[in-house]
PDB file of C-alpha atoms and ligand atoms in Angstrom:
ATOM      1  CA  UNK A   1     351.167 -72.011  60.718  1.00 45.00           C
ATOM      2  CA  UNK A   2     348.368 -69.969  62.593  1.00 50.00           C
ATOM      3  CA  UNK A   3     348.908 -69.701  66.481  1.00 56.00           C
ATOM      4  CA  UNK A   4     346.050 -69.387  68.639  1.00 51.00           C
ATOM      5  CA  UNK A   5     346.176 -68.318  72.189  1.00 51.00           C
ATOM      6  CA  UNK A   6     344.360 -69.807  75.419  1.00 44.00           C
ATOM      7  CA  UNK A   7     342.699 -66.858  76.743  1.00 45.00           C
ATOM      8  CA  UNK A   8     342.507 -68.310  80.490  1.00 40.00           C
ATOM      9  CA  UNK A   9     346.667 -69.497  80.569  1.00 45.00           C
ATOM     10  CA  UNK A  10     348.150 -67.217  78.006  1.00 52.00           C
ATOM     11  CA  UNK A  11     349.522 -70.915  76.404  1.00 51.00           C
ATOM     12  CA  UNK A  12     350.285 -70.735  72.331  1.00 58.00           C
ATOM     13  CA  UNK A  13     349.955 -73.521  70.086  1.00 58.00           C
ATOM     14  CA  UNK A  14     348.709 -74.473  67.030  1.00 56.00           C
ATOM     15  CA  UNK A  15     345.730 -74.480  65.753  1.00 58.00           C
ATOM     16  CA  UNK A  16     345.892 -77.976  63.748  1.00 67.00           C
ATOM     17  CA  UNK A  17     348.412 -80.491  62.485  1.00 68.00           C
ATOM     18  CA  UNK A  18     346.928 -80.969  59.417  1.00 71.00           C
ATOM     19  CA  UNK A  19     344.739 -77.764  58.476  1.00 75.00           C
ATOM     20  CA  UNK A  20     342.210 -78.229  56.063  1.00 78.00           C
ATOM     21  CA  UNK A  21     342.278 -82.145  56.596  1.00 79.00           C
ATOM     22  CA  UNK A  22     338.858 -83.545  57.462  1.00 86.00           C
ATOM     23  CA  UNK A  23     338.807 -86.304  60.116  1.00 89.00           C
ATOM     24  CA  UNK A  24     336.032 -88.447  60.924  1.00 92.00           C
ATOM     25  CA  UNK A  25     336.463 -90.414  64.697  1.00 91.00           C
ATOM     26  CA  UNK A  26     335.284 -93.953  62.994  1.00 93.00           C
ATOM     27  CA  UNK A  27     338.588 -93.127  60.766  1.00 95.00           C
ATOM     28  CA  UNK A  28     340.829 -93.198  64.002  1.00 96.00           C
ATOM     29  CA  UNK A  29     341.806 -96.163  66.261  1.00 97.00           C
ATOM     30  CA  UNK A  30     343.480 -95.046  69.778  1.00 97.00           C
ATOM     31  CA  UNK A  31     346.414 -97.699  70.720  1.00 98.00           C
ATOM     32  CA  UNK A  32     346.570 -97.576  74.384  1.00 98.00           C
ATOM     33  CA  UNK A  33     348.765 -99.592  76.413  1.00 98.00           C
ATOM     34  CA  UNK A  34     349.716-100.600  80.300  1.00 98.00           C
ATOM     35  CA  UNK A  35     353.293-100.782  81.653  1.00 98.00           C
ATOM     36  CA  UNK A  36     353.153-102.531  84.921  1.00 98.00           C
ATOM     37  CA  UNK A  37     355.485-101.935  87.584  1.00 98.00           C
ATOM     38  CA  UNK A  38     357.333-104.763  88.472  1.00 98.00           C
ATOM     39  CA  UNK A  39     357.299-106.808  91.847  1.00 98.00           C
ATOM     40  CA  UNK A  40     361.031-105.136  93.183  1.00 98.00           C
ATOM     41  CA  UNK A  41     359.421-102.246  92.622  1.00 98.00           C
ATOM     42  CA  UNK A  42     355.945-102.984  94.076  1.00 98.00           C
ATOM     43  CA  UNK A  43     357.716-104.358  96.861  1.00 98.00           C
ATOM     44  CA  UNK A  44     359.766-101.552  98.050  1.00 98.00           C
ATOM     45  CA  UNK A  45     357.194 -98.924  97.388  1.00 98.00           C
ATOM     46  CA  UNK A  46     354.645-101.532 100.038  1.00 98.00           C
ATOM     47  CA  UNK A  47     357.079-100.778 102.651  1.00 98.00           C
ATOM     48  CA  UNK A  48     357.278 -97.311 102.542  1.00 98.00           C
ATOM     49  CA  UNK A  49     354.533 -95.189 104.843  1.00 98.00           C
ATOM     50  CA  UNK A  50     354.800 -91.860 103.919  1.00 98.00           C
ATOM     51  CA  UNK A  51     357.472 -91.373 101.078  1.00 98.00           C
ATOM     52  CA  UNK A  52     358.063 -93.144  97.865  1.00 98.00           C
ATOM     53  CA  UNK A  53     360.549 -96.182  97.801  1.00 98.00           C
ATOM     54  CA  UNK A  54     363.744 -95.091  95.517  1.00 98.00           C
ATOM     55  CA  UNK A  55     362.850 -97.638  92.755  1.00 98.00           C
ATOM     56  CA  UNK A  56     359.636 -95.992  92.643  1.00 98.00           C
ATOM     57  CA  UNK A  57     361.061 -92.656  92.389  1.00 98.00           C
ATOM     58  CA  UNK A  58     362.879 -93.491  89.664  1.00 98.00           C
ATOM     59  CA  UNK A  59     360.320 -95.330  87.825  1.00 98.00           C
ATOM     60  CA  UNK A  60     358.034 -92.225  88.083  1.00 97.00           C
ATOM     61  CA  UNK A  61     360.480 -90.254  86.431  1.00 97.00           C
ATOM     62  CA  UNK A  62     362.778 -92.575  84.332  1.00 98.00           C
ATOM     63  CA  UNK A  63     360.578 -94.858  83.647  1.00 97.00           C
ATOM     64  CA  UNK A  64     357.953 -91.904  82.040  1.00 97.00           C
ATOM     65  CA  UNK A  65     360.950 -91.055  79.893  1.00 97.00           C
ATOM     66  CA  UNK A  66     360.863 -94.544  78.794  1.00 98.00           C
ATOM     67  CA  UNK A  67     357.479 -93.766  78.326  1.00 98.00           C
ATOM     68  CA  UNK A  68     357.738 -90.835  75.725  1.00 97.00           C
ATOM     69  CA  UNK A  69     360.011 -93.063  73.845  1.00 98.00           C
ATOM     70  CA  UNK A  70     357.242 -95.521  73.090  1.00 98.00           C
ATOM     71  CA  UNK A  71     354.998 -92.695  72.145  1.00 98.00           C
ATOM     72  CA  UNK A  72     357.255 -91.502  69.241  1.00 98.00           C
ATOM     73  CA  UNK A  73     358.398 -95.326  68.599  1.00 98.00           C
ATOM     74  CA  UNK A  74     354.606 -96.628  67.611  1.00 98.00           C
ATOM     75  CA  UNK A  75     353.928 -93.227  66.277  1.00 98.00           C
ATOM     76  CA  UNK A  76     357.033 -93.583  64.024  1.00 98.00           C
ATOM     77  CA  UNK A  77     356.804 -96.852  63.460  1.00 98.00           C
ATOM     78  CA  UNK A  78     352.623 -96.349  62.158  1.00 98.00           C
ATOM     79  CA  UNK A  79     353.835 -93.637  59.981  1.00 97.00           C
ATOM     80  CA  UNK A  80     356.893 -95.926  58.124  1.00 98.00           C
ATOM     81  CA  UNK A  81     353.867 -97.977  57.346  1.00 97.00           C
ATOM     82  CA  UNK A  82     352.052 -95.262  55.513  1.00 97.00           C
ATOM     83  CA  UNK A  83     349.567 -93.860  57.761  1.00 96.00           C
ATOM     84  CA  UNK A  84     349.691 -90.700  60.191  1.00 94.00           C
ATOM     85  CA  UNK A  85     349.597 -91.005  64.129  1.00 96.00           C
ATOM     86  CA  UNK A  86     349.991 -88.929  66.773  1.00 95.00           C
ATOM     87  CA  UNK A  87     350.788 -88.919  70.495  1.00 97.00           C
ATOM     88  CA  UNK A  88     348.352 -86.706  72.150  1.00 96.00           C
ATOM     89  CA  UNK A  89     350.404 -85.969  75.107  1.00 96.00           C
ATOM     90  CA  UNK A  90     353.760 -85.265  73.196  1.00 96.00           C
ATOM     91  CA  UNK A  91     351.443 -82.279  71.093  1.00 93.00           C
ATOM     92  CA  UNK A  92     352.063 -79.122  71.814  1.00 87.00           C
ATOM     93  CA  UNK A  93     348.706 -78.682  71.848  1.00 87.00           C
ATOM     94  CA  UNK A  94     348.504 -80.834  74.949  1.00 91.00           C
ATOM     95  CA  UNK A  95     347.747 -78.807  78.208  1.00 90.00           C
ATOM     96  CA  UNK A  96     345.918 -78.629  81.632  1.00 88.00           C
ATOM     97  CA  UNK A  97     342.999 -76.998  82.399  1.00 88.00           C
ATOM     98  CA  UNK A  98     341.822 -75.766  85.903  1.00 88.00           C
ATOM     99  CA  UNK A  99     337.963 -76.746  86.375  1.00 87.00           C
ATOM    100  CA  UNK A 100     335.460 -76.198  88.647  1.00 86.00           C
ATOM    101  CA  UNK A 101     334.076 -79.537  88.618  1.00 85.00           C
ATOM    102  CA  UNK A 102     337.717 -81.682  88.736  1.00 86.00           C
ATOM    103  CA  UNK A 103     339.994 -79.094  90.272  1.00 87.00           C
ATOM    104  CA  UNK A 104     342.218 -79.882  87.202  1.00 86.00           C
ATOM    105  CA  UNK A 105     342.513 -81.929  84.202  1.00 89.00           C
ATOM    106  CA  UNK A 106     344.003 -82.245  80.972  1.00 92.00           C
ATOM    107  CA  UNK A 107     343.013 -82.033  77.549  1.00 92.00           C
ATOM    108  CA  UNK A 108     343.659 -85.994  76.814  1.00 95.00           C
ATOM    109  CA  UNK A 109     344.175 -88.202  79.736  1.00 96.00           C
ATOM    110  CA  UNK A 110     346.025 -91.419  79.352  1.00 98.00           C
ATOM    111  CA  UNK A 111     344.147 -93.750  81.853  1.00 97.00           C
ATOM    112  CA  UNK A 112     340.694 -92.316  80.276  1.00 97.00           C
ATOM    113  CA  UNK A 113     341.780 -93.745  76.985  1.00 98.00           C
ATOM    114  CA  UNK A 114     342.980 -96.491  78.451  1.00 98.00           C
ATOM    115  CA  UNK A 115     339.741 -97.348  80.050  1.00 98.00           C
ATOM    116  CA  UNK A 116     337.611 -96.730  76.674  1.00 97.00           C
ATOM    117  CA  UNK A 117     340.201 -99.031  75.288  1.00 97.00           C
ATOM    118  CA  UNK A 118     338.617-101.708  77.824  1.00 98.00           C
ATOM    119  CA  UNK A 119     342.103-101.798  80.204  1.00 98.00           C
ATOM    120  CA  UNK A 120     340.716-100.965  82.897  1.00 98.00           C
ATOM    121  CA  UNK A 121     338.998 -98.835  85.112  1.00 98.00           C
ATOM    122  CA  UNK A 122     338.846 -96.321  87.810  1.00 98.00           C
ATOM    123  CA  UNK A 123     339.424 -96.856  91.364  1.00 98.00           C
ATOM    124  CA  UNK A 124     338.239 -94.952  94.774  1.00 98.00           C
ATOM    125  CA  UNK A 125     341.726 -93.156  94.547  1.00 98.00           C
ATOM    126  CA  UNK A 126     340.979 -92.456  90.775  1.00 97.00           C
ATOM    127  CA  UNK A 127     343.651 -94.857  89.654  1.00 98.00           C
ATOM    128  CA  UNK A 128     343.217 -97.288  86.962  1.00 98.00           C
ATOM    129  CA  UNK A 129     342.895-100.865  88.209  1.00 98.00           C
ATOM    130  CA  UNK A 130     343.772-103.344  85.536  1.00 98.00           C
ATOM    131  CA  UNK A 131     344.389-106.761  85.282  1.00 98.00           C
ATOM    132  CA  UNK A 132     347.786-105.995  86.001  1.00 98.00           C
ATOM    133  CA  UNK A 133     347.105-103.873  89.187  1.00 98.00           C
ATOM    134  CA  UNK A 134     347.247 -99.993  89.336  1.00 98.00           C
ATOM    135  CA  UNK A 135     350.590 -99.992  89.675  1.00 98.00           C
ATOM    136  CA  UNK A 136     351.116 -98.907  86.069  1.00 98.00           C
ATOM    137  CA  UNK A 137     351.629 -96.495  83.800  1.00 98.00           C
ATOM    138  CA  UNK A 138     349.875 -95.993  80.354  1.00 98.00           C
ATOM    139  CA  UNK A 139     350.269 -94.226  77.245  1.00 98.00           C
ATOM    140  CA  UNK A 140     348.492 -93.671  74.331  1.00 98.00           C
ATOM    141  CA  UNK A 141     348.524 -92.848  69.667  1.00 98.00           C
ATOM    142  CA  UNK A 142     345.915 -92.163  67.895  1.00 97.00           C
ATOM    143  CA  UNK A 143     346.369 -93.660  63.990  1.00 97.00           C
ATOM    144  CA  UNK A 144     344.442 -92.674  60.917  1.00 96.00           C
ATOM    145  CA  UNK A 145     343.485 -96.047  60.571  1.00 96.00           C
ATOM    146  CA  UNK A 146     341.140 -99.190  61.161  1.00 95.00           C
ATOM    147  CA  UNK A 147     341.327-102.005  63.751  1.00 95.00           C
ATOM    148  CA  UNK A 148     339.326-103.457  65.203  1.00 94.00           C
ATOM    149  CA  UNK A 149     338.437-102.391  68.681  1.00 93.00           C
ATOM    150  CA  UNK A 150     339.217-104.599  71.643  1.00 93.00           C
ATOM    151  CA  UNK A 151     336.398-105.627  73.764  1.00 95.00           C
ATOM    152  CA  UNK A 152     335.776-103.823  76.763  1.00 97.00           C
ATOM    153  CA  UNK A 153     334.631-106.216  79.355  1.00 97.00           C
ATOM    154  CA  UNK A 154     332.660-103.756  81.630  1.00 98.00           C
ATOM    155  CA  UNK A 155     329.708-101.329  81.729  1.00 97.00           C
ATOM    156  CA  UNK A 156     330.560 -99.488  84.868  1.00 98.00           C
ATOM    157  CA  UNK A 157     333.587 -97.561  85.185  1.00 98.00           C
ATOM    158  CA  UNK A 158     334.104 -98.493  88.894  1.00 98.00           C
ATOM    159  CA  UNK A 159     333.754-101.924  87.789  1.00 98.00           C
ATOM    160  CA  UNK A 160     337.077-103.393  89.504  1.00 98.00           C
ATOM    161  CA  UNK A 161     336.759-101.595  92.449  1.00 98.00           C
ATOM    162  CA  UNK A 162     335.921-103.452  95.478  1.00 98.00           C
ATOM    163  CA  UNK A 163     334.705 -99.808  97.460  1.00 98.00           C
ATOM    164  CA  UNK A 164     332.429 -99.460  94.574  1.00 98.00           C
ATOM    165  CA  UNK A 165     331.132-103.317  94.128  1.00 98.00           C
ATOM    166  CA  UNK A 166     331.028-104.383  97.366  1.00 98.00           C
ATOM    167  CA  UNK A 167     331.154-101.321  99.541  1.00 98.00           C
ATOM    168  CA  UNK A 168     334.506-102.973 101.263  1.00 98.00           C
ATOM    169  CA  UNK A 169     338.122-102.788 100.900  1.00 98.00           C
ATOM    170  CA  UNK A 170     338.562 -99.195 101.374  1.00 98.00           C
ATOM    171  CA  UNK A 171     342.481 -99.819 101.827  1.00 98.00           C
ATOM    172  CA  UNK A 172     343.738 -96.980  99.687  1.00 98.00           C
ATOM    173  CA  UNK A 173     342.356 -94.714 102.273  1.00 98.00           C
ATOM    174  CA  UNK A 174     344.719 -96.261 104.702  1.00 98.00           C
ATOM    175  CA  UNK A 175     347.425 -96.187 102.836  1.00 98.00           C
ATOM    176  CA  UNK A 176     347.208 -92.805 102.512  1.00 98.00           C
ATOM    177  CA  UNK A 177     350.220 -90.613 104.228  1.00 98.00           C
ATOM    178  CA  UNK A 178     348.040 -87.359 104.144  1.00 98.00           C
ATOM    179  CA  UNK A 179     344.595 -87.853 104.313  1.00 98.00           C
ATOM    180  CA  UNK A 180     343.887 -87.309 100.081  1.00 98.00           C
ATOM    181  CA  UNK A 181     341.477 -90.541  99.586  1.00 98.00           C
ATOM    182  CA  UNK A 182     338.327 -90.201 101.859  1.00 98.00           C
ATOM    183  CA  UNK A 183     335.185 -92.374 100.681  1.00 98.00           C
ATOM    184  CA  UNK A 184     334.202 -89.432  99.197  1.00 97.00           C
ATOM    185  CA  UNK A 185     336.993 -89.869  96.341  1.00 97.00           C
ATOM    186  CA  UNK A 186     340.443 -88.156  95.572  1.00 97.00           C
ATOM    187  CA  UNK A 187     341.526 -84.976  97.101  1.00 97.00           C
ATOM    188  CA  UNK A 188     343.517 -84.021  93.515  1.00 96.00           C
ATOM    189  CA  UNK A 189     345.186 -80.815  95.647  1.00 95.00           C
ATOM    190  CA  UNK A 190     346.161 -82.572  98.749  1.00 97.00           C
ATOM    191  CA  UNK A 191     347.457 -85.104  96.788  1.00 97.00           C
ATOM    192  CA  UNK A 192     349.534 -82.877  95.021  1.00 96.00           C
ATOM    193  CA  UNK A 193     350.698 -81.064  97.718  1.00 97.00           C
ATOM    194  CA  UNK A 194     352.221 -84.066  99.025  1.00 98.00           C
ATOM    195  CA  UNK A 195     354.011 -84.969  95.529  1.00 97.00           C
ATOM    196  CA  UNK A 196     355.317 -81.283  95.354  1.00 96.00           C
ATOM    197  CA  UNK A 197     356.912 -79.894  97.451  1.00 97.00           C
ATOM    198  CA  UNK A 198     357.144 -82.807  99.994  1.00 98.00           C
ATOM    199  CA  UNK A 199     358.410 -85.612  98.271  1.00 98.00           C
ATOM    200  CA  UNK A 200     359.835 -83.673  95.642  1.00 98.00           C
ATOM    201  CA  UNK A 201     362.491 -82.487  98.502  1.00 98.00           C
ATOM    202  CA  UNK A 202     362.852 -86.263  99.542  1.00 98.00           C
ATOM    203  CA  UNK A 203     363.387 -87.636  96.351  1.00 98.00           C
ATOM    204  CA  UNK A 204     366.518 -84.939  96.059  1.00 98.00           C
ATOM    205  CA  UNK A 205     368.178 -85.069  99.250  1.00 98.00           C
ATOM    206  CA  UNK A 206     367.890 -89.094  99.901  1.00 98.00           C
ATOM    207  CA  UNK A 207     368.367 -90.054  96.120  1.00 98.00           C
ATOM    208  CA  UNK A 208     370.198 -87.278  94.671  1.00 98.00           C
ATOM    209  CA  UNK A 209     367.567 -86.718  91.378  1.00 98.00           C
ATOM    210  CA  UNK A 210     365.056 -84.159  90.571  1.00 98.00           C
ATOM    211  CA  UNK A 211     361.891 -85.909  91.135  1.00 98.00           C
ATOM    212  CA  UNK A 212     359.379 -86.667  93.198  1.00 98.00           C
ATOM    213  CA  UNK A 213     356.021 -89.601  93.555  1.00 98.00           C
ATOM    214  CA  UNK A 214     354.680 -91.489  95.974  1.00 98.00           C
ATOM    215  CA  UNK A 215     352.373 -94.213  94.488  1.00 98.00           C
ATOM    216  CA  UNK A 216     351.393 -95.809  98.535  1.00 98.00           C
ATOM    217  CA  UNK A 217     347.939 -95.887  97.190  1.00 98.00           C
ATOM    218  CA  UNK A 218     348.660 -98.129  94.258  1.00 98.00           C
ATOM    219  CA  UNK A 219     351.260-100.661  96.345  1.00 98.00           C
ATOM    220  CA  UNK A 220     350.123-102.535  99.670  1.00 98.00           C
ATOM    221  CA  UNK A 221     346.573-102.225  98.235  1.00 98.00           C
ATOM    222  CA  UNK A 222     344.488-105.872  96.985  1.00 98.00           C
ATOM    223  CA  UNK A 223     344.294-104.033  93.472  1.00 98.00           C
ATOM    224  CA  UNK A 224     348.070-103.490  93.362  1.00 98.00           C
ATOM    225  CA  UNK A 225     348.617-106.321  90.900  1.00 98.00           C
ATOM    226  CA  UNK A 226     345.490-107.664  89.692  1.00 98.00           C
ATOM    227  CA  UNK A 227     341.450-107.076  89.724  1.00 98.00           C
ATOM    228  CA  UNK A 228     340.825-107.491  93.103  1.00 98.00           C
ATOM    229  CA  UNK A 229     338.353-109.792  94.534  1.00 98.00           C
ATOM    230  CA  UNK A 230     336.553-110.144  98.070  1.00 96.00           C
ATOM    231  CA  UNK A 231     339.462-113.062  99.316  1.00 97.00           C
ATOM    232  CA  UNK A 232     341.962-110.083  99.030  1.00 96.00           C
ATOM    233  CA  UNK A 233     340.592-107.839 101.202  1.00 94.00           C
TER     234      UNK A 233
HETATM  235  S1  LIG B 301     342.453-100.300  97.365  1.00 77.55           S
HETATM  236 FE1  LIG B 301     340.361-101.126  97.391  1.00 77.55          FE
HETATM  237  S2  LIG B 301     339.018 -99.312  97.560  1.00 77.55           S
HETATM  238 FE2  LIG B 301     341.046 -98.596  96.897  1.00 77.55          FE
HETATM  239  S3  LIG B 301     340.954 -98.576  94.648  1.00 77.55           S
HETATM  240 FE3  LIG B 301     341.775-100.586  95.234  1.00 77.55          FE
HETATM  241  S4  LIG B 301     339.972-101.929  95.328  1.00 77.55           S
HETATM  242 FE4  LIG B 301     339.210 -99.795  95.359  1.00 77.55          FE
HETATM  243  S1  LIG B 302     349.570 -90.643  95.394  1.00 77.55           S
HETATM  244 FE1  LIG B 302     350.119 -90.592  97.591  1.00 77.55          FE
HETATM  245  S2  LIG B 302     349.329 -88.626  98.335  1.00 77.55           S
HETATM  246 FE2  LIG B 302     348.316 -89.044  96.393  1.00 77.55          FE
HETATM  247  S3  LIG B 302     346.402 -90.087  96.941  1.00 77.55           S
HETATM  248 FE3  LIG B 302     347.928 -91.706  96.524  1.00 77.55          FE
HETATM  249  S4  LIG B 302     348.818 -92.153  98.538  1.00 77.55           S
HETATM  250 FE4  LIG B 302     347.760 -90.180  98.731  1.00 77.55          FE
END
């Protein structure tokens, strides 16, 4: 098959899975899902001030693992029932992109389809607050085939966030260790900063795995396990 170079990163992939075959979006459905931390988890991680909580270490990492193995589980098990599926972010084809606009991105972001999927939406820190909380992670296939979409129960895609409805809460900022969540929004390169190299060295010397997270802005927060409402704040 044909490769075809990014001309910014130097990447090679593939031009197309299926060359030739024409694909209209109304014949795609995108499965999107929400894994929810769970309360040990939540609870360790709402104690901790500046690094991540082990459990939540773990989860980051092991847990993600988990993660791909759903992806190629519903893709595999869409295909044993006759129709092809992919999971965007196990293509090769999948990448980040630097941008001037969003200081980085990717080519196909989980909590975006999640929130077109009507699971959720975006929060002051740029998590995804769902009726399970933001402490979750989400994944994604795309099927070549029909069903019928799930409603999507808001307009706005602030719409669970109290900073944004109410102009209160602001409690992810707090939570904060380093300053990455103003009211402006989400400081992606702080942020990142603080997963790699600083808790990346934590997460080795105190629990002995290459990793790294933090996750203090989606635990001790009124959205941590639910759509938050004004009596949370
Ligand atoms: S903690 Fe408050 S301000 Fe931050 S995302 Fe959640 S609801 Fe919005
Ligand atoms: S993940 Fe950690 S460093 Fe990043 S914005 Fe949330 S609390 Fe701040």
């Amino acid at each position: 098959m044909r490769q075809i170079e990014n001309p910014v990163t130097g990447r090679r992939w593939k031009h197309s899975l299926w060359p030739g075959v024409k694909v209209e979006p109304q014949d795609l459905t995108v499965i999107s899902w929400v894994l929810p931390q769970t309360e040990a988890t939540r609870a360790d991680n709402r104690q901790e001030t500046v690094y991540p909580a082990e459990r939540w270490a773990r989860s980051r990492i092991f847990g993600e693992e988990f993660n791909v193995k759903l992806r190629k589980h519903v893709v595999k098990v869409i295909k044993q029932h006759g129709y092809e599926a992919v999971a965007p972010l196990l293509l090769p084809q999948w990448q980040t992109r630097d941008s001037d606009r969003y200081v980085f991105a990717s080519v196909w972001s989980e909590r975006h389809a999640a929130y077109a999927a009507g699971l959720g939406t975006f929060g002051l820190c740029d998590g995804l607050i769902t009726p399970k909380g933001k402490a979750v992670r989400v994944g994604s296939v795309v099927a070549r085939l029909q069903i019928p979409p799930t409603a999507r129960p808001y307009t706005d895609h602030h719409a669970y966030c109290l900073f944004f409805t109410a102009g209160t809460c602001r409690k992810c900022i707090e939570r904060c260790p380093v300053g990455a969540i103003t009211e402006a929004g989400h400081d992606k390169l702080n942020c990142r900063q603080h997963l790699k190299p600083v808790t990346e060295k934590y997460v080795k010397t105190n629990f002995g795995f290459d990793g790294y997270g933090c996750g203090l802005c989606q635990t001790g927060v009124p959205c941590e396990d639910k759509i938050p409402t004004e009596a949370d704040v």
